[in-house]
PDB file of C-alpha atoms and ligand atoms in Angstrom:
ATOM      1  CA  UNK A   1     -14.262  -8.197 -17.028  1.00  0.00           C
ATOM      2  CA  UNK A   2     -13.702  -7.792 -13.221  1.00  0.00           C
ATOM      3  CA  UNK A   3     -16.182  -5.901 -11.413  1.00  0.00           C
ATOM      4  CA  UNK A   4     -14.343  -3.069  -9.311  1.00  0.00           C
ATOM      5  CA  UNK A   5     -15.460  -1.266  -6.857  1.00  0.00           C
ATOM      6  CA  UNK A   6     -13.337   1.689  -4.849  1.00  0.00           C
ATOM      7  CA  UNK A   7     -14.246   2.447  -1.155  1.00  0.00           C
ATOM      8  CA  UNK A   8     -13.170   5.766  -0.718  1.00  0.00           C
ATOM      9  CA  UNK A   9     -13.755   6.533  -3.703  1.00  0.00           C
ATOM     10  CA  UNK A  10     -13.718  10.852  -3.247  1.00  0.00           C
ATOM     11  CA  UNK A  11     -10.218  10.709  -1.730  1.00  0.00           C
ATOM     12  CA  UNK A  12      -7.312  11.238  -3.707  1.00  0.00           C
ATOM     13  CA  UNK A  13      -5.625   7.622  -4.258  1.00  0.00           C
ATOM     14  CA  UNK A  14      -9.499   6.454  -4.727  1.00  0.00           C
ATOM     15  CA  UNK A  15     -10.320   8.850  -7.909  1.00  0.00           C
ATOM     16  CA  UNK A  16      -7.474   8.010  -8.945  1.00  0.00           C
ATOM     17  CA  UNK A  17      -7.490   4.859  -8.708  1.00  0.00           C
ATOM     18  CA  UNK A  18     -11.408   4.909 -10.003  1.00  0.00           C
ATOM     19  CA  UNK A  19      -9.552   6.539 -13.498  1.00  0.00           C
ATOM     20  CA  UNK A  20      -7.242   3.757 -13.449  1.00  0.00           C
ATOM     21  CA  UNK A  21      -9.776   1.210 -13.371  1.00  0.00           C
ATOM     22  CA  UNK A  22     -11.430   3.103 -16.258  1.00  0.00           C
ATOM     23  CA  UNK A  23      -9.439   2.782 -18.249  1.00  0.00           C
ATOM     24  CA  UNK A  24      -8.422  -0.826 -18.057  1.00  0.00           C
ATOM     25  CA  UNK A  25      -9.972  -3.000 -21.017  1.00  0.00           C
ATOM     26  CA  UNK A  26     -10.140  -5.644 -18.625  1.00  0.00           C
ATOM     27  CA  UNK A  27     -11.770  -4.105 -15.777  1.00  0.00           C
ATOM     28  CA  UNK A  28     -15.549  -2.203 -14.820  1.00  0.00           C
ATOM     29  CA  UNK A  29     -15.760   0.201 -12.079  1.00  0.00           C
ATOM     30  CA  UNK A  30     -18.865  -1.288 -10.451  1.00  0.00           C
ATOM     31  CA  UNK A  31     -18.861   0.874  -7.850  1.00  0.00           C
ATOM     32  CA  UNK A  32     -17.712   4.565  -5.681  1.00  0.00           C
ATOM     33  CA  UNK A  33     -18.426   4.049  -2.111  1.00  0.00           C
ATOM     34  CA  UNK A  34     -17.444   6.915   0.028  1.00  0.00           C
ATOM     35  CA  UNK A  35     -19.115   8.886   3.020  1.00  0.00           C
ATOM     36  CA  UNK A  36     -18.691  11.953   1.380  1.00  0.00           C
ATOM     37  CA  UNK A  37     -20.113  11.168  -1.933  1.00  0.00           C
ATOM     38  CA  UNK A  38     -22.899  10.013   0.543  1.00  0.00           C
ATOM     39  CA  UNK A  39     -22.897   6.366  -1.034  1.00  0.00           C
ATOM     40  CA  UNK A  40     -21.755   3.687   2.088  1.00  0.00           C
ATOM     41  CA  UNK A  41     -19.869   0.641   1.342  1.00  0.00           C
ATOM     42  CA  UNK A  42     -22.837  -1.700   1.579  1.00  0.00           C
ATOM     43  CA  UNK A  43     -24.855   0.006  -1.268  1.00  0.00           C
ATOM     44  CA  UNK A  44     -22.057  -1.639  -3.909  1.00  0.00           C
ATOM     45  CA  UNK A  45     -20.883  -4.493  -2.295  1.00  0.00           C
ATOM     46  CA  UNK A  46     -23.933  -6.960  -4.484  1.00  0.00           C
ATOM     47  CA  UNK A  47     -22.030  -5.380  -7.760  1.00  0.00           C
ATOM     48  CA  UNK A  48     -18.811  -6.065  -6.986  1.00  0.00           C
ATOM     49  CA  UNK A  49     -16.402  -9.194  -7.528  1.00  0.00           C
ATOM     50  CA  UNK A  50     -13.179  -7.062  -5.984  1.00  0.00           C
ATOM     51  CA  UNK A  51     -13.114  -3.667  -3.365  1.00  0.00           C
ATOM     52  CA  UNK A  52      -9.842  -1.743  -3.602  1.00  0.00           C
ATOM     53  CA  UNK A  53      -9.753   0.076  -0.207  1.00  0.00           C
ATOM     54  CA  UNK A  54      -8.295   3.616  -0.283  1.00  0.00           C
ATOM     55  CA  UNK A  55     -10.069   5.077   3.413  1.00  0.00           C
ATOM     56  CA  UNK A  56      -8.711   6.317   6.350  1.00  0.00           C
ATOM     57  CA  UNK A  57      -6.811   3.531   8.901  1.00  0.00           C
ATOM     58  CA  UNK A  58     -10.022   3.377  11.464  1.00  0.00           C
ATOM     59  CA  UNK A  59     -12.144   2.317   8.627  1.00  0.00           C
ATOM     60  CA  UNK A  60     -10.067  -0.221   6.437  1.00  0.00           C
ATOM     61  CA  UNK A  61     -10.124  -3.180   8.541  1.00  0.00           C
ATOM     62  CA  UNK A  62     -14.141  -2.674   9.502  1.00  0.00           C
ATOM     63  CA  UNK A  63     -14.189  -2.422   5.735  1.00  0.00           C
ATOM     64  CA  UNK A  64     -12.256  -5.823   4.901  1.00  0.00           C
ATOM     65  CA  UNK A  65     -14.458  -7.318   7.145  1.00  0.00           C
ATOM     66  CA  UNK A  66     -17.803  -6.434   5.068  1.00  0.00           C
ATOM     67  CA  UNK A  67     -16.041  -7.544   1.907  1.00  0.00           C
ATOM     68  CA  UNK A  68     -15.150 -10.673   2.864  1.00  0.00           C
ATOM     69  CA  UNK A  69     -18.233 -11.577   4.921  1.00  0.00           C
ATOM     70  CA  UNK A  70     -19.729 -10.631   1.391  1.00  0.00           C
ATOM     71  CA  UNK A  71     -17.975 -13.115  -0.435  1.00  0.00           C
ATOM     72  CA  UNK A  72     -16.053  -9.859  -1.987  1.00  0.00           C
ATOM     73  CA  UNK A  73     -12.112 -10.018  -2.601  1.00  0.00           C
ATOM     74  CA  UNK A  74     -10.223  -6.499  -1.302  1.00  0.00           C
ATOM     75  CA  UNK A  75      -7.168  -4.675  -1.958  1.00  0.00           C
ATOM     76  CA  UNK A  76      -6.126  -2.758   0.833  1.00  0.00           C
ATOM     77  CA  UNK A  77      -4.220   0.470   0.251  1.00  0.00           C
ATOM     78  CA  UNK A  78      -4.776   2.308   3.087  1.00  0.00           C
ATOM     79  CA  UNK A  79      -2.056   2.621   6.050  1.00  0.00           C
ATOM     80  CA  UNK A  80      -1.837   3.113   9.427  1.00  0.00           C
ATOM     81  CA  UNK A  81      -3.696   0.327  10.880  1.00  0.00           C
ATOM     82  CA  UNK A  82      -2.678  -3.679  12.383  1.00  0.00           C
ATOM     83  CA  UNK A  83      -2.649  -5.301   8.840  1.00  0.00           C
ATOM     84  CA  UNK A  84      -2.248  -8.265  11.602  1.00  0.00           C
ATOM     85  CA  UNK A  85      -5.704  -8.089  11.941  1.00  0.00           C
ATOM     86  CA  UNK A  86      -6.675  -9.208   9.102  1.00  0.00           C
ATOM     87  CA  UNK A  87      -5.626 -12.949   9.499  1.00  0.00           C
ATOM     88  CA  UNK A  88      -8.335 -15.362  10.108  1.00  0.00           C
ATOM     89  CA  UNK A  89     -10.669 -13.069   7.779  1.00  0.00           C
ATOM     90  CA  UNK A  90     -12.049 -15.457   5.741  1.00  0.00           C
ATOM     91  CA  UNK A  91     -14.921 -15.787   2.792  1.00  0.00           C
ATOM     92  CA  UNK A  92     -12.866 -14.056   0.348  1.00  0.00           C
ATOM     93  CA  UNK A  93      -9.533 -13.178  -0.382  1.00  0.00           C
ATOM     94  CA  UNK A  94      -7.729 -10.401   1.703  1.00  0.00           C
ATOM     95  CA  UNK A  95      -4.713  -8.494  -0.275  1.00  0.00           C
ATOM     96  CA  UNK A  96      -2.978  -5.526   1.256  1.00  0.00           C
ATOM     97  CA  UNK A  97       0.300  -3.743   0.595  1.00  0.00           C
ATOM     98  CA  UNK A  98       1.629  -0.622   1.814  1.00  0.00           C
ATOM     99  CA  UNK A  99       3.325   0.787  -1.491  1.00  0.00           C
ATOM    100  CA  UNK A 100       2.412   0.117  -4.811  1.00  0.00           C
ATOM    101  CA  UNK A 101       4.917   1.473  -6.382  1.00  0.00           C
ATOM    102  CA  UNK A 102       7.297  -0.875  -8.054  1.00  0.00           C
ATOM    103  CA  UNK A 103      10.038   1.523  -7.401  1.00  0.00           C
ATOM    104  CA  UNK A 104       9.141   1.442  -3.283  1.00  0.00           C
ATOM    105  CA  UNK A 105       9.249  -2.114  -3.517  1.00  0.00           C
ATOM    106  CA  UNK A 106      12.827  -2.539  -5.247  1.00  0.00           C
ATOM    107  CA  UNK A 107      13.977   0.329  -2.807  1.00  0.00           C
ATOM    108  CA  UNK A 108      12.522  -2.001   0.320  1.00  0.00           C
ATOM    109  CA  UNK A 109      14.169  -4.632  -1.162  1.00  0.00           C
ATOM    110  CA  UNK A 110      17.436  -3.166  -1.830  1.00  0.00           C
ATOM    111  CA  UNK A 111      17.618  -1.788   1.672  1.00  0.00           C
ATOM    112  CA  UNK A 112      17.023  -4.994   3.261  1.00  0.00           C
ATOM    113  CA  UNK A 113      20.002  -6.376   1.874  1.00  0.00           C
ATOM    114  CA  UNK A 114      22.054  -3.877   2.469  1.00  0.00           C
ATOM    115  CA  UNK A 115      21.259  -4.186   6.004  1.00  0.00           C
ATOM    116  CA  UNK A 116      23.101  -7.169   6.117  1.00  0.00           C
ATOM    117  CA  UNK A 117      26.037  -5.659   4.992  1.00  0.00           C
ATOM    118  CA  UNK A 118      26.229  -2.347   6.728  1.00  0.00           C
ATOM    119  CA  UNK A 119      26.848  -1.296  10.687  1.00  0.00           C
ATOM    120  CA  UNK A 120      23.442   1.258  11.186  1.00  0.00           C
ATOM    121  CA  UNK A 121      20.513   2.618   9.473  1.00  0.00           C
ATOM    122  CA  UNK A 122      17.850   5.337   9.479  1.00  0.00           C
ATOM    123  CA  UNK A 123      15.003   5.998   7.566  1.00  0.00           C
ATOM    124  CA  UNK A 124      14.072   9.307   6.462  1.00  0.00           C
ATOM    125  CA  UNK A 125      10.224   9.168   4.703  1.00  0.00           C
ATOM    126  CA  UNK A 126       8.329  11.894   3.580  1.00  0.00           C
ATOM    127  CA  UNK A 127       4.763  12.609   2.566  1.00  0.00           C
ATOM    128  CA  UNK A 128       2.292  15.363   2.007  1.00  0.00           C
ATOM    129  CA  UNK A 129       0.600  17.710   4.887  1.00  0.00           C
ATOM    130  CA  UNK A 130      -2.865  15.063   4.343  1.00  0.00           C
ATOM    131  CA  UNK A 131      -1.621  12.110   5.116  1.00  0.00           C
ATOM    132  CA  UNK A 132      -3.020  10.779   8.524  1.00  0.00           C
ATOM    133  CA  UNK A 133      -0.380   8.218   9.667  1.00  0.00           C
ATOM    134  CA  UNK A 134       2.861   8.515  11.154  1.00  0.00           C
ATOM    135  CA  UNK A 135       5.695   6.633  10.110  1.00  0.00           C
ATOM    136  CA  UNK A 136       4.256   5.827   7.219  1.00  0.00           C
ATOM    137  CA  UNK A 137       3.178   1.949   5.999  1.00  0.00           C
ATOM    138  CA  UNK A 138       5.968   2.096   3.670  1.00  0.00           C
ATOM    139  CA  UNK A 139       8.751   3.030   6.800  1.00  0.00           C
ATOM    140  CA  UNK A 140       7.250   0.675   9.344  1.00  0.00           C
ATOM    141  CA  UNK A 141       7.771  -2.047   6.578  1.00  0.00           C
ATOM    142  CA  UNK A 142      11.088  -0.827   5.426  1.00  0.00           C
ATOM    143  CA  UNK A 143      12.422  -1.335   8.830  1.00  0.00           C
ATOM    144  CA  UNK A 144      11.153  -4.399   9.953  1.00  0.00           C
ATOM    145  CA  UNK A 145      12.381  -6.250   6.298  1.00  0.00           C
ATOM    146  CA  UNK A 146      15.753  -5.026   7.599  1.00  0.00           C
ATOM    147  CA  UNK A 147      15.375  -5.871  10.663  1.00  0.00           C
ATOM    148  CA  UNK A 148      14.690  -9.664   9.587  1.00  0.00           C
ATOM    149  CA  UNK A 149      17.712  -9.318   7.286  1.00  0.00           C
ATOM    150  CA  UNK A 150      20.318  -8.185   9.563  1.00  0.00           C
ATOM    151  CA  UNK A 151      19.289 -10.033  12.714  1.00  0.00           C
ATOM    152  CA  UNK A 152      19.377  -6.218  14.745  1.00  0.00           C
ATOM    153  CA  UNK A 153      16.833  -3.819  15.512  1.00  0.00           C
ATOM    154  CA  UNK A 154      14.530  -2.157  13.479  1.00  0.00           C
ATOM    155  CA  UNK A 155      16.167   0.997  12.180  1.00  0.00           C
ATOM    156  CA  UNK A 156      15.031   4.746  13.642  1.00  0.00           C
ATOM    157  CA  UNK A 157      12.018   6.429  11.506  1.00  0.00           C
ATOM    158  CA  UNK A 158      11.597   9.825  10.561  1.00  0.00           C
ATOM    159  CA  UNK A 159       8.616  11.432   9.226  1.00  0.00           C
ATOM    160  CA  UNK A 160       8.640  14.990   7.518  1.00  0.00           C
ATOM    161  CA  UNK A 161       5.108  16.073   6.311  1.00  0.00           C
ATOM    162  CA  UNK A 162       5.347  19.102   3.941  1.00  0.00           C
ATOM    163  CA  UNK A 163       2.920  20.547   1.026  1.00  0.00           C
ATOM    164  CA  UNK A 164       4.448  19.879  -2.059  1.00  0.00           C
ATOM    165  CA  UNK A 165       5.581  16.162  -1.476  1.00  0.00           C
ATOM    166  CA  UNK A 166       4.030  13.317  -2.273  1.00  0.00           C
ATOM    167  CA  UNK A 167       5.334  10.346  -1.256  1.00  0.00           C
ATOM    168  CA  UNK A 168       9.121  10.005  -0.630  1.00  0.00           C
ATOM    169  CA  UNK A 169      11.432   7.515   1.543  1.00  0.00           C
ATOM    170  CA  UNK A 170      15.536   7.508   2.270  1.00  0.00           C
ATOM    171  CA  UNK A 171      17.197   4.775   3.691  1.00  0.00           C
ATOM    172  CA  UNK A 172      20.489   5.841   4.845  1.00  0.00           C
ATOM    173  CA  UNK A 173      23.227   3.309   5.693  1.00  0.00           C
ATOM    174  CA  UNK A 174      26.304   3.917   7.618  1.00  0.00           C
ATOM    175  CA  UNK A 175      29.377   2.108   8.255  1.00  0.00           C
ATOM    176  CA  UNK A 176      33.303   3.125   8.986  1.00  0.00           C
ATOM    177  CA  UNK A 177      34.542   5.553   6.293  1.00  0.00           C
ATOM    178  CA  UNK A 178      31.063   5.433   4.018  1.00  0.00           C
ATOM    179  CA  UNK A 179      27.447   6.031   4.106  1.00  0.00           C
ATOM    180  CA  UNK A 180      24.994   4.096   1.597  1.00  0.00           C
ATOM    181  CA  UNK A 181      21.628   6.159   0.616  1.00  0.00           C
ATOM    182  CA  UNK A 182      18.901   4.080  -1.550  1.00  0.00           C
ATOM    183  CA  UNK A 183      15.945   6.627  -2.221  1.00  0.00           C
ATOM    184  CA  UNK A 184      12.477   5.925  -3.606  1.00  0.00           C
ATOM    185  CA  UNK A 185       9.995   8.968  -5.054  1.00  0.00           C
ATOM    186  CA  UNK A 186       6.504   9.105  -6.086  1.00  0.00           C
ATOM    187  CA  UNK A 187       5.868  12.500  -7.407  1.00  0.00           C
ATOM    188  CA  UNK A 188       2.407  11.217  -8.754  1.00  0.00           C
ATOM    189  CA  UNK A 189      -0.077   8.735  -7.482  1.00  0.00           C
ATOM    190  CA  UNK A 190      -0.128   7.530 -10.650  1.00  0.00           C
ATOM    191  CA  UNK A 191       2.836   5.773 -10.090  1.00  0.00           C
ATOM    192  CA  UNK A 192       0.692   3.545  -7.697  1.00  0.00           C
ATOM    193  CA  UNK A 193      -1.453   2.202 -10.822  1.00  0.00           C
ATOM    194  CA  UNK A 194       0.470  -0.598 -12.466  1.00  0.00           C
ATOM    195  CA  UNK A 195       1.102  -2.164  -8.923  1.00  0.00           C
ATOM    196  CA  UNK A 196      -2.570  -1.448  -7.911  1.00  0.00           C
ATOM    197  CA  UNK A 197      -4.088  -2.704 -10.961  1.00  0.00           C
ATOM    198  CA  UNK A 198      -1.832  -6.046 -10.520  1.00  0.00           C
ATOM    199  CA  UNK A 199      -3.725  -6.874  -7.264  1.00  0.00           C
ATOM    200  CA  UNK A 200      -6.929  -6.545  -8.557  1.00  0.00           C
ATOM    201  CA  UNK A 201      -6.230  -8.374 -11.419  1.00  0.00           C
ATOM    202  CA  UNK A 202      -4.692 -11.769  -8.821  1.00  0.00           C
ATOM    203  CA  UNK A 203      -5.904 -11.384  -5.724  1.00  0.00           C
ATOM    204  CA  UNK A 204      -9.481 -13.488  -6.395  1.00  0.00           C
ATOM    205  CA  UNK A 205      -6.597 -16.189  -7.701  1.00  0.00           C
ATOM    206  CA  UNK A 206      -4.291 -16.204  -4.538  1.00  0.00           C
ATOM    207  CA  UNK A 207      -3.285 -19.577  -3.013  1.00  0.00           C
ATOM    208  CA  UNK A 208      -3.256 -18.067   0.728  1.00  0.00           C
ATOM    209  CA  UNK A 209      -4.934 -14.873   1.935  1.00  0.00           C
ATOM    210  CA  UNK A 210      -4.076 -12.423   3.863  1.00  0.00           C
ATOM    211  CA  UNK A 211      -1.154 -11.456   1.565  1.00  0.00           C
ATOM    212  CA  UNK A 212       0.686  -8.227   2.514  1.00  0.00           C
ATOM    213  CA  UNK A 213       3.362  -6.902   0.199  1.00  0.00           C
ATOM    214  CA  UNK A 214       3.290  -6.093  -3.338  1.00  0.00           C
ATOM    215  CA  UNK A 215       6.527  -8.164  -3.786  1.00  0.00           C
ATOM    216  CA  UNK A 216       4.586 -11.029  -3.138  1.00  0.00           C
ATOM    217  CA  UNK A 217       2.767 -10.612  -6.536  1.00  0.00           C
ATOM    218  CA  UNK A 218       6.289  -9.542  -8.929  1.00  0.00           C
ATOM    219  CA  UNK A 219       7.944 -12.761 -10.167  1.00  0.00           C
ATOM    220  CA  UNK A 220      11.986 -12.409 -10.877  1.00  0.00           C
TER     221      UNK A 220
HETATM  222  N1  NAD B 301      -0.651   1.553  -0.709  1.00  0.00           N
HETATM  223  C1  NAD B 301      -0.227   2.609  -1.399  1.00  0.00           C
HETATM  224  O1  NAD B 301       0.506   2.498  -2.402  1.00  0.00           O
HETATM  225  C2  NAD B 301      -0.679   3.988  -0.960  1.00  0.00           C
HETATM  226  C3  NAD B 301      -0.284   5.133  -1.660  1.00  0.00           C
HETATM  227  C4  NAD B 301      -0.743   6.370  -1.236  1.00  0.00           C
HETATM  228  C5  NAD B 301      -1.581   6.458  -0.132  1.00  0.00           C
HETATM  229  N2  NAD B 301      -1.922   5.317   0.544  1.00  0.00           N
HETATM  230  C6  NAD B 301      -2.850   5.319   1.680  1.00  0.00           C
HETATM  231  O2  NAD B 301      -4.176   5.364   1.175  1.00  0.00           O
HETATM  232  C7  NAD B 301      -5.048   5.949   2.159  1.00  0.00           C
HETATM  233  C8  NAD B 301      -5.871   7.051   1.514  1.00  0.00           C
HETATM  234  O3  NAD B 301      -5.016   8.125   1.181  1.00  0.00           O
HETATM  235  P1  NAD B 301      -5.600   9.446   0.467  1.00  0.00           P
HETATM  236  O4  NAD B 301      -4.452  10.382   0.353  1.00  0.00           O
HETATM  237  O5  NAD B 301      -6.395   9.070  -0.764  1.00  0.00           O
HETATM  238  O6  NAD B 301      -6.615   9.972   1.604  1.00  0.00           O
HETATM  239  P2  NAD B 301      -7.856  10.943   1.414  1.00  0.00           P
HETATM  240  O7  NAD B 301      -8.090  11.559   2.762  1.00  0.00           O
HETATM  241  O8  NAD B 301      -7.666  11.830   0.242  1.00  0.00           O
HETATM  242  O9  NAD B 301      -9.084   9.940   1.070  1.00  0.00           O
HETATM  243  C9  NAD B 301      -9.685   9.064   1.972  1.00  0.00           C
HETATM  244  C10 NAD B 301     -11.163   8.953   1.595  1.00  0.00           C
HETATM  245  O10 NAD B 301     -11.754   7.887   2.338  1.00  0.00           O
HETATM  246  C11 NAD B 301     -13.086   8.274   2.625  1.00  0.00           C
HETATM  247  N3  NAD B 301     -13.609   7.426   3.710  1.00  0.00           N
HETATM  248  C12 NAD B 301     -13.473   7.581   5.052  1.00  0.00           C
HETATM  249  N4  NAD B 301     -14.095   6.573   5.703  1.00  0.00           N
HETATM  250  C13 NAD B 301     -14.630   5.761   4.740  1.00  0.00           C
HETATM  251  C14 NAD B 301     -15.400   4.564   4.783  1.00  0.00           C
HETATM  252  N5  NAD B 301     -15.729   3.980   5.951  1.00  0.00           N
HETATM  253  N6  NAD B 301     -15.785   3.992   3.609  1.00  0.00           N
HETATM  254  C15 NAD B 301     -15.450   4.561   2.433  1.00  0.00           C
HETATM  255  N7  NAD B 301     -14.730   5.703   2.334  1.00  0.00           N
HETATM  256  C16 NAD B 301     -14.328   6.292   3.472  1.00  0.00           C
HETATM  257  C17 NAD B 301     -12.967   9.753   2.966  1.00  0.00           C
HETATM  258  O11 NAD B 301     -14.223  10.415   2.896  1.00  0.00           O
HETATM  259  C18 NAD B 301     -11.980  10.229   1.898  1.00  0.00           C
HETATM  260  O12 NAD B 301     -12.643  10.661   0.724  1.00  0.00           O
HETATM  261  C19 NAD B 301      -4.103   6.415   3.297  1.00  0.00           C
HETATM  262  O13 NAD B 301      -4.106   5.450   4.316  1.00  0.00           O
HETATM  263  C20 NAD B 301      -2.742   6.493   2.640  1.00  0.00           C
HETATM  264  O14 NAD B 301      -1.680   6.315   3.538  1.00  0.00           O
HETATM  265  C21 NAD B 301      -1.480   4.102   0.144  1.00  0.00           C
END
């Protein structure tokens, strides 16, 4: 068993991900941390072997930090802050990825190499009214992976933030006489699980640390 805790535990990708962990044979949640639940990080850090990290970007890096310094692996969900600050954090290992969805990480992937291929791009993402960021984690990583594969700049973002979405991303590709759309949805946060519950599961086992991307975990 792998002792789990969840800092931000009262937000939405944090009970969720606290069901998640539930149910998983192979995992105990050890731990809710969460200023509204009035329970702070520290209280659960002694119980836990692994923090997943589900806060608000100006609290997810001071997080890491207490983690690690605690000996504590984390999985960092949360967007919207310099995941190049977490190199040199060391103690523990440091795991963070901006989607967790498989089908957001095929789509980045697929859109990178089509960048290659194709004049221009733009990215269209869209998320729920809550969601603190803009461009989203997902976008911001979307377009540099293209940028890196087709040796121009990063592509234009655009954020819409509605009720009624969820989490949603368009990469639209255009070249003479044709356009090229690849789109990803997540119309639950459920669909985050499986990719979430694969981190915990390596990240006390990983060979370098910080990792960011959840391709960095999917072999094939
Ligand atoms: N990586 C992914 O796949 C993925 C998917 C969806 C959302 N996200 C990101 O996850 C983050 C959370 O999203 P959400 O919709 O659940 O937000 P939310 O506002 O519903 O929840 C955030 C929670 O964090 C708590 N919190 C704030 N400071 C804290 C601290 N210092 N310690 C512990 N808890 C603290 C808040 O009280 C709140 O309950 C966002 O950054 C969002 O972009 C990532």
């Amino acid at each position: 068993m792998i002792r789990v805790g969840v800092a931000g535990a009262a937000g939405r990708m944090g009970a969720t991900a606290c069901a998640a962990i539930e149910s998983a044979a192979d995992l105990e949640l050890a731990g809710r941390a969460d200023p509204a639940l009035g329970a702070p990080l520290a209280a659960i850090l002694d119980a836990c072997e692994v923090v997943v990290d589900f806060t608000t970007p100006d609290a997810a890096l001071a997080n890491a930090r207490a983690c690690v310094a605690a000996g504590v692996h984390v999985v960092i969900g949360t967007t919207g802050f310099d995941v190049a600050a977490l190199e040199g954090l060391r103690g523990a290992n440091v795991f963070a990825a901006p989607n967790f969805a498989i089908g957001a990480v095929l789509m980045m992937e697929f859109a990178a190499r089509a960048a290659a291929h194709m004049a221009a791009a733009e990215i269209i993402e869209l998320h729920h009214d809550g969601k603190l960021d803009a461009p989203s984690g997902t976008a911001i990583r979307t377009a540099a992976l293209m940028a890196d594969a087709s040796g121009r700049a990063a592509p234009a973002i655009h954020s819409v933030r509605l009720p009624g979405l969820v989490a949603h991303q368009e990469v639209i590709l255009g070249d003479v006489g044709q356009t090229l759309t690849i789109r990803h949805d997540s119309t639950a946060r459920e669909s985050f699980m499986p990719g979430l519950l694969l981190a915990i599961r390596r990240v006390g086992g990983l060979e370098r640390s910080p990792v960011v991307g959840l391709e960095h975990l999917l072999s094939g």
